[in-house]
Amino acid sequence: MYEQLKPLLFSIDPEKAHHFSTGALQTALAIPGLSHAIKGHFRTDDARLRRTVFGIDFPNPVGLAAGFDKDGKLYGDMAALGFGFVEIGTVTPRPQKGNNHPRLFRLPDDGAIINRMGFNNAGVWAMVDKLKYRTDQPRIILGGNIGKNKDTFNEDAHKDYLLCFDALHDFVDYFVINVSSPNTPNLRSLQDKEPLAKLLGILQLENQKRAKPKPILLKIAPDLSWSQLDDVLEVAEQTQLAGLVATNTTLDRTLLRTDTNHLVTIGNGGVSGAPLTQR
């Protein structure tokens, strides 16, 4: 079905295509007979696919990464497509519009996308309001991907992450700490050893105060050097993280086949998709 719709979707702006596609899915799932057919076609219950990772029983290992459902509006619809889990966010304490349009670009020759969305989201309290009244059955496993607001100084970043962590703790199954997006100025410097240890230490200290601590994972950039990665791994062990999310988008464009002039026209942004495979 996607191959038939692809020419239509590729004829419109990528961000508009995203909203068109998710809106169409929501409309289809609101029709009882059609909803049943969609769920029956995509959902699979097979013991061979089940995984238990960091104490969570996943029905299958294929999940939806953060960035698609930034505000926690679509996780129930995505569950209907058979995903074993959905990661919502990245969410920040206060709402922010993100970067100016256009901010999402296709690279068909590379099987890739460039984005500079800039953590556009409605804020953590809007997400909490959505999660308070969950109706998805069976309940899909949710990860909460959290970040800081653009205008929060790095020395105060832990306050933003802590606020999001506290707000979402009762509503998600695990957390992902996003310090690796290239589209928030200076965010990636939080991956340096000292600020990273401080941030993760504060979050784990708060986590251990809870009756049921949640797994905390760290989302890292593919552009880290090997020595930087060694530092990240050392901090991950020291702070007893549940795992790493590899990876965020890359700033490296050296292997792209897309015309250089076109890339210059696009401008800044992180690359995702096939070019990340080798790294």
mmCIF file of C-alpha atoms in Angstrom:
data_model
loop_
_atom_site.group_PDB
_atom_site.id
_atom_site.type_symbol
_atom_site.label_atom_id
_atom_site.label_comp_id
_atom_site.label_asym_id
_atom_site.label_seq_id
_atom_site.Cartn_x
_atom_site.Cartn_y
_atom_site.Cartn_z
ATOM 1 C CA MET A 1 0.000 0.000 0.000
ATOM 2 C CA TYR A 2 2.850 2.377 0.857
ATOM 3 C CA GLU A 3 4.422 1.951 -2.573
ATOM 4 C CA GLN A 4 1.153 3.031 -4.198
ATOM 5 C CA LEU A 5 0.858 6.069 -1.919
ATOM 6 C CA LYS A 6 4.549 7.010 -2.055
ATOM 7 C CA PRO A 7 4.348 9.175 -5.239
ATOM 8 C CA LEU A 8 1.513 11.177 -3.685
ATOM 9 C CA LEU A 9 3.270 11.603 -0.351
ATOM 10 C CA PHE A 10 6.554 12.554 -2.006
ATOM 11 C CA SER A 11 4.787 15.247 -4.031
ATOM 12 C CA ILE A 12 4.067 17.311 -0.907
ATOM 13 C CA ASP A 13 6.193 18.837 1.839
ATOM 14 C CA PRO A 14 7.542 16.095 4.166
ATOM 15 C CA GLU A 15 6.104 17.602 7.336
ATOM 16 C CA LYS A 16 2.699 18.046 5.697
ATOM 17 C CA ALA A 17 2.904 14.450 4.471
ATOM 18 C CA HIS A 18 3.508 13.343 8.056
ATOM 19 C CA HIS A 19 0.395 15.116 9.315
ATOM 20 C CA PHE A 20 -1.664 13.899 6.338
ATOM 21 C CA SER A 21 -0.640 10.279 6.907
ATOM 22 C CA THR A 22 -1.240 10.256 10.648
ATOM 23 C CA GLY A 23 -4.571 12.036 10.182
ATOM 24 C CA ALA A 24 -5.650 9.467 7.613
ATOM 25 C CA LEU A 25 -4.707 6.630 9.973
ATOM 26 C CA GLN A 26 -6.636 8.188 12.860
ATOM 27 C CA THR A 27 -9.693 8.586 10.612
ATOM 28 C CA ALA A 28 -9.474 4.962 9.487
ATOM 29 C CA LEU A 29 -9.133 3.689 13.057
ATOM 30 C CA ALA A 30 -12.258 5.630 14.056
ATOM 31 C CA ILE A 31 -14.342 3.405 11.743
ATOM 32 C CA PRO A 32 -15.155 0.227 13.746
ATOM 33 C CA GLY A 33 -15.001 -2.376 10.970
ATOM 34 C CA LEU A 34 -11.977 -0.833 9.310
ATOM 35 C CA SER A 35 -10.216 -0.430 12.637
ATOM 36 C CA HIS A 36 -10.664 -4.133 13.364
ATOM 37 C CA ALA A 37 -9.313 -5.052 9.938
ATOM 38 C CA ILE A 38 -6.234 -2.830 10.310
ATOM 39 C CA LYS A 39 -5.379 -4.220 13.731
ATOM 40 C CA GLY A 40 -5.960 -7.768 12.569
ATOM 41 C CA HIS A 41 -3.662 -7.290 9.598
ATOM 42 C CA PHE A 42 -0.729 -5.670 11.405
ATOM 43 C CA ARG A 43 -0.712 -7.024 14.951
ATOM 44 C CA THR A 44 1.134 -10.247 15.632
ATOM 45 C CA ASP A 45 1.182 -12.245 18.856
ATOM 46 C CA ASP A 46 4.050 -14.718 18.586
ATOM 47 C CA ALA A 47 6.082 -15.984 21.522
ATOM 48 C CA ARG A 48 9.192 -16.095 19.335
ATOM 49 C CA LEU A 49 9.130 -12.302 19.048
ATOM 50 C CA ARG A 50 8.843 -11.527 22.742
ATOM 51 C CA ARG A 51 11.802 -9.956 24.498
ATOM 52 C CA THR A 52 12.522 -9.090 28.114
ATOM 53 C CA VAL A 53 14.918 -6.153 28.295
ATOM 54 C CA PHE A 54 15.837 -4.120 31.408
ATOM 55 C CA GLY A 55 12.952 -5.761 33.250
ATOM 56 C CA ILE A 56 10.262 -4.925 30.685
ATOM 57 C CA ASP A 57 8.406 -7.590 28.682
ATOM 58 C CA PHE A 58 8.169 -6.394 25.077
ATOM 59 C CA PRO A 59 5.665 -8.203 22.806
ATOM 60 C CA ASN A 60 8.094 -7.751 19.902
ATOM 61 C CA PRO A 61 11.401 -5.961 19.348
ATOM 62 C CA VAL A 62 10.199 -3.499 16.684
ATOM 63 C CA GLY A 63 9.385 -0.096 18.129
ATOM 64 C CA LEU A 64 8.736 3.420 16.934
ATOM 65 C CA ALA A 65 11.580 5.814 17.710
ATOM 66 C CA ALA A 66 11.160 9.234 19.261
ATOM 67 C CA GLY A 67 10.395 12.143 16.962
ATOM 68 C CA PHE A 68 7.333 10.682 15.259
ATOM 69 C CA ASP A 69 4.940 11.130 18.187
ATOM 70 C CA LYS A 70 6.390 14.193 19.862
ATOM 71 C CA ASP A 71 3.371 14.980 22.058
ATOM 72 C CA GLY A 72 2.014 11.548 22.945
ATOM 73 C CA LYS A 73 -0.981 11.872 20.618
ATOM 74 C CA LEU A 74 -0.391 8.902 18.311
ATOM 75 C CA TYR A 75 0.897 5.984 20.392
ATOM 76 C CA GLY A 76 -2.463 4.171 20.351
ATOM 77 C CA ASP A 77 -2.698 4.514 16.578
ATOM 78 C CA MET A 78 0.877 3.265 16.173
ATOM 79 C CA ALA A 79 0.093 0.272 18.377
ATOM 80 C CA ALA A 80 -2.595 -0.668 15.863
ATOM 81 C CA LEU A 81 0.180 -1.000 13.265
ATOM 82 C CA GLY A 82 1.893 -3.685 15.321
ATOM 83 C CA PHE A 83 4.712 -1.815 17.036
ATOM 84 C CA GLY A 84 5.972 -3.489 20.202
ATOM 85 C CA PHE A 85 6.614 -0.141 21.874
ATOM 86 C CA VAL A 86 6.472 3.567 21.120
ATOM 87 C CA GLU A 87 8.884 6.234 22.309
ATOM 88 C CA ILE A 88 7.135 9.574 22.719
ATOM 89 C CA GLY A 89 8.905 12.951 22.623
ATOM 90 C CA THR A 90 11.370 14.526 22.664
ATOM 91 C CA VAL A 91 9.403 16.613 25.149
ATOM 92 C CA THR A 92 10.611 19.699 27.010
ATOM 93 C CA PRO A 93 9.269 21.396 30.144
ATOM 94 C CA ARG A 94 7.758 24.347 28.288
ATOM 95 C CA PRO A 95 6.151 24.354 24.832
ATOM 96 C CA GLN A 96 8.338 25.462 21.965
ATOM 97 C CA LYS A 97 7.698 25.932 18.267
ATOM 98 C CA GLY A 98 10.989 24.524 17.081
ATOM 99 C CA ASN A 99 12.870 25.890 14.099
ATOM 100 C CA ASN A 100 11.369 27.739 11.158
ATOM 101 C CA HIS A 101 9.799 25.912 8.208
ATOM 102 C CA PRO A 102 10.873 24.170 6.080
ATOM 103 C CA ARG A 103 12.781 21.945 8.500
ATOM 104 C CA LEU A 104 12.378 18.437 7.106
ATOM 105 C CA PHE A 105 13.918 17.303 3.812
ATOM 106 C CA ARG A 106 14.004 14.048 1.838
ATOM 107 C CA LEU A 107 17.186 12.679 0.247
ATOM 108 C CA PRO A 108 15.790 9.918 -2.017
ATOM 109 C CA ASP A 109 19.183 9.115 -3.565
ATOM 110 C CA ASP A 110 20.538 8.310 -0.115
ATOM 111 C CA GLY A 111 17.483 6.721 1.505
ATOM 112 C CA ALA A 112 17.786 9.473 4.078
ATOM 113 C CA ILE A 113 16.181 12.487 5.688
ATOM 114 C CA ILE A 114 17.619 15.743 6.996
ATOM 115 C CA ASN A 115 15.747 17.418 9.826
ATOM 116 C CA ARG A 116 16.248 20.468 11.978
ATOM 117 C CA MET A 117 12.955 20.299 13.850
ATOM 118 C CA GLY A 118 14.359 21.776 17.066
ATOM 119 C CA PHE A 119 12.351 19.902 19.711
ATOM 120 C CA ASN A 120 8.995 21.290 18.570
ATOM 121 C CA ASN A 121 6.445 20.109 21.127
ATOM 122 C CA ALA A 122 3.539 21.269 23.277
ATOM 123 C CA GLY A 123 5.395 20.855 26.575
ATOM 124 C CA VAL A 124 5.447 18.131 29.182
ATOM 125 C CA TRP A 125 2.218 19.117 30.938
ATOM 126 C CA ALA A 126 0.247 18.816 27.696
ATOM 127 C CA MET A 127 1.726 15.333 27.323
ATOM 128 C CA VAL A 128 0.762 14.425 30.887
ATOM 129 C CA ASP A 129 -2.803 15.543 30.206
ATOM 130 C CA LYS A 130 -2.928 13.121 27.263
ATOM 131 C CA LEU A 131 -1.426 10.199 29.205
ATOM 132 C CA LYS A 132 -3.775 10.583 32.182
ATOM 133 C CA TYR A 133 -6.661 9.197 30.169
ATOM 134 C CA ARG A 134 -5.097 6.325 28.245
ATOM 135 C CA THR A 135 -7.560 4.046 26.478
ATOM 136 C CA ASP A 136 -5.174 1.858 24.439
ATOM 137 C CA GLN A 137 -5.921 -1.829 24.970
ATOM 138 C CA PRO A 138 -3.760 -3.754 25.317
ATOM 139 C CA ARG A 139 -1.585 -1.012 26.755
ATOM 140 C CA ILE A 140 1.458 -0.424 24.592
ATOM 141 C CA ILE A 141 4.835 0.031 26.228
ATOM 142 C CA LEU A 142 5.810 3.702 26.243
ATOM 143 C CA GLY A 143 9.216 5.293 26.469
ATOM 144 C CA GLY A 144 9.509 8.931 27.476
ATOM 145 C CA ASN A 145 12.197 10.817 25.560
ATOM 146 C CA ILE A 146 13.058 13.996 27.449
ATOM 147 C CA GLY A 147 15.129 17.087 26.645
ATOM 148 C CA LYS A 148 15.722 20.684 27.628
ATOM 149 C CA ASN A 149 14.228 23.903 26.304
ATOM 150 C CA LYS A 150 16.317 25.814 23.785
ATOM 151 C CA ASP A 151 16.711 28.848 26.051
ATOM 152 C CA THR A 152 17.776 26.869 29.123
ATOM 153 C CA PHE A 153 21.493 27.268 29.799
ATOM 154 C CA ASN A 154 23.450 24.025 29.957
ATOM 155 C CA GLU A 155 24.438 24.627 33.584
ATOM 156 C CA ASP A 156 20.711 24.528 34.417
ATOM 157 C CA ALA A 157 19.834 21.703 32.027
ATOM 158 C CA HIS A 158 19.419 19.161 34.831
ATOM 159 C CA LYS A 159 16.431 21.159 36.094
ATOM 160 C CA ASP A 160 14.609 20.712 32.774
ATOM 161 C CA TYR A 161 15.340 17.000 32.600
ATOM 162 C CA LEU A 162 14.357 16.505 36.223
ATOM 163 C CA LEU A 163 11.065 18.325 35.731
ATOM 164 C CA CYS A 164 10.159 16.151 32.736
ATOM 165 C CA PHE A 165 11.297 13.032 34.574
ATOM 166 C CA ASP A 166 9.127 13.785 37.599
ATOM 167 C CA ALA A 167 6.101 14.742 35.483
ATOM 168 C CA LEU A 168 6.179 11.596 33.348
ATOM 169 C CA HIS A 169 7.378 9.026 35.874
ATOM 170 C CA ASP A 170 3.956 7.550 36.552
ATOM 171 C CA PHE A 171 2.977 7.396 32.883
ATOM 172 C CA VAL A 172 5.867 5.846 30.936
ATOM 173 C CA ASP A 173 7.679 2.529 31.205
ATOM 174 C CA TYR A 174 11.215 3.786 30.614
ATOM 175 C CA PHE A 175 13.061 7.037 29.962
ATOM 176 C CA VAL A 176 15.488 8.147 27.273
ATOM 177 C CA ILE A 177 17.714 11.136 28.002
ATOM 178 C CA ASN A 178 18.275 13.076 24.793
ATOM 179 C CA VAL A 179 21.482 15.103 24.920
ATOM 180 C CA SER A 180 22.474 14.334 21.340
ATOM 181 C CA SER A 181 20.181 16.252 18.996
ATOM 182 C CA PRO A 182 22.223 18.521 16.716
ATOM 183 C CA ASN A 183 19.323 20.960 16.364
ATOM 184 C CA THR A 184 19.391 22.543 19.841
ATOM 185 C CA PRO A 185 22.403 24.855 20.260
ATOM 186 C CA ASN A 186 25.134 23.449 22.547
ATOM 187 C CA LEU A 187 22.998 20.463 23.580
ATOM 188 C CA ARG A 188 25.623 17.940 22.486
ATOM 189 C CA SER A 189 28.172 19.402 24.896
ATOM 190 C CA LEU A 190 26.103 17.738 27.644
ATOM 191 C CA GLN A 191 27.611 14.478 26.366
ATOM 192 C CA ASP A 192 30.987 15.584 27.768
ATOM 193 C CA LYS A 193 32.037 13.456 30.693
ATOM 194 C CA GLU A 194 31.588 15.887 33.583
ATOM 195 C CA PRO A 195 28.190 17.410 32.690
ATOM 196 C CA LEU A 196 26.889 13.999 31.609
ATOM 197 C CA ALA A 197 27.869 12.392 34.907
ATOM 198 C CA LYS A 198 26.214 15.247 36.794
ATOM 199 C CA LEU A 199 22.975 15.030 34.811
ATOM 200 C CA LEU A 200 22.606 11.261 34.929
ATOM 201 C CA GLY A 201 23.624 11.127 38.571
ATOM 202 C CA ILE A 202 20.892 13.603 39.532
ATOM 203 C CA LEU A 203 18.269 11.685 37.558
ATOM 204 C CA GLN A 204 19.266 8.315 38.986
ATOM 205 C CA LEU A 205 19.249 9.730 42.513
ATOM 206 C CA GLU A 206 15.679 10.925 41.968
ATOM 207 C CA ASN A 207 14.785 7.625 40.301
ATOM 208 C CA GLN A 208 15.955 5.566 43.285
ATOM 209 C CA LYS A 209 13.643 7.512 45.588
ATOM 210 C CA ARG A 210 10.670 6.003 43.781
ATOM 211 C CA ALA A 211 8.890 2.850 44.890
ATOM 212 C CA LYS A 212 9.301 1.547 41.341
ATOM 213 C CA PRO A 213 12.370 3.048 39.632
ATOM 214 C CA LYS A 214 12.158 3.229 35.835
ATOM 215 C CA PRO A 215 14.910 2.147 33.417
ATOM 216 C CA ILE A 216 16.907 5.143 32.193
ATOM 217 C CA LEU A 217 18.656 5.057 28.824
ATOM 218 C CA LEU A 218 20.908 7.589 27.132
ATOM 219 C CA LYS A 219 20.537 8.567 23.476
ATOM 220 C CA ILE A 220 23.945 9.250 21.958
ATOM 221 C CA ALA A 221 25.223 10.932 18.812
ATOM 222 C CA PRO A 222 26.892 8.928 16.040
ATOM 223 C CA ASP A 223 29.469 11.700 15.710
ATOM 224 C CA LEU A 224 31.242 10.916 18.995
ATOM 225 C CA SER A 225 34.916 10.053 18.694
ATOM 226 C CA TRP A 226 36.052 6.710 20.088
ATOM 227 C CA SER A 227 37.573 8.431 23.130
ATOM 228 C CA GLN A 228 34.328 10.345 23.727
ATOM 229 C CA LEU A 229 32.401 7.108 23.423
ATOM 230 C CA ASP A 230 34.708 5.529 26.010
ATOM 231 C CA ASP A 231 33.846 8.393 28.376
ATOM 232 C CA VAL A 232 30.122 7.922 27.745
ATOM 233 C CA LEU A 233 30.398 4.210 28.464
ATOM 234 C CA GLU A 234 32.301 4.885 31.671
ATOM 235 C CA VAL A 235 29.620 7.328 32.850
ATOM 236 C CA ALA A 236 26.870 4.882 31.819
ATOM 237 C CA GLU A 237 28.422 2.195 34.006
ATOM 238 C CA GLN A 238 29.034 4.551 36.925
ATOM 239 C CA THR A 239 25.437 5.791 36.915
ATOM 240 C CA GLN A 240 24.032 2.297 36.277
ATOM 241 C CA LEU A 241 22.090 3.169 33.147
ATOM 242 C CA ALA A 242 19.786 0.514 31.751
ATOM 243 C CA GLY A 243 21.159 1.018 28.247
ATOM 244 C CA LEU A 244 22.015 3.271 25.338
ATOM 245 C CA VAL A 245 19.948 4.347 22.347
ATOM 246 C CA ALA A 246 22.122 4.317 19.247
ATOM 247 C CA THR A 247 21.846 6.714 17.626
ATOM 248 C CA ASN A 248 20.641 10.219 17.005
ATOM 249 C CA THR A 249 21.159 11.924 13.638
ATOM 250 C CA THR A 250 24.580 12.720 12.213
ATOM 251 C CA LEU A 251 26.134 15.945 10.996
ATOM 252 C CA ASP A 252 28.492 13.999 8.714
ATOM 253 C CA ARG A 253 27.555 14.378 5.044
ATOM 254 C CA THR A 254 30.761 13.098 3.450
ATOM 255 C CA LEU A 255 29.246 9.851 2.154
ATOM 256 C CA LEU A 256 26.008 11.315 0.789
ATOM 257 C CA ARG A 257 25.283 10.875 -2.922
ATOM 258 C CA THR A 258 22.866 13.823 -3.064
ATOM 259 C CA ASP A 259 24.166 16.769 -5.089
ATOM 260 C CA THR A 260 26.312 19.065 -2.952
ATOM 261 C CA ASN A 261 24.561 22.197 -4.202
ATOM 262 C CA HIS A 262 21.224 20.762 -3.107
ATOM 263 C CA LEU A 263 22.642 20.006 0.341
ATOM 264 C CA VAL A 264 23.874 23.589 0.608
ATOM 265 C CA THR A 265 20.388 24.809 -0.309
ATOM 266 C CA ILE A 266 18.871 22.631 2.417
ATOM 267 C CA GLY A 267 21.236 24.013 5.035
ATOM 268 C CA ASN A 268 21.745 22.781 8.580
ATOM 269 C CA GLY A 269 20.243 19.648 10.072
ATOM 270 C CA GLY A 270 20.928 16.088 11.150
ATOM 271 C CA VAL A 271 20.931 13.158 8.728
ATOM 272 C CA SER A 272 19.025 9.961 9.511
ATOM 273 C CA GLY A 273 18.400 6.797 7.529
ATOM 274 C CA ALA A 274 20.658 4.534 5.508
ATOM 275 C CA PRO A 275 23.844 6.691 5.759
ATOM 276 C CA LEU A 276 24.000 5.893 9.490
ATOM 277 C CA THR A 277 24.226 2.142 8.947
ATOM 278 C CA GLN A 278 28.010 1.785 8.700
ATOM 279 C CA ARG A 279 28.680 3.942 11.765
#
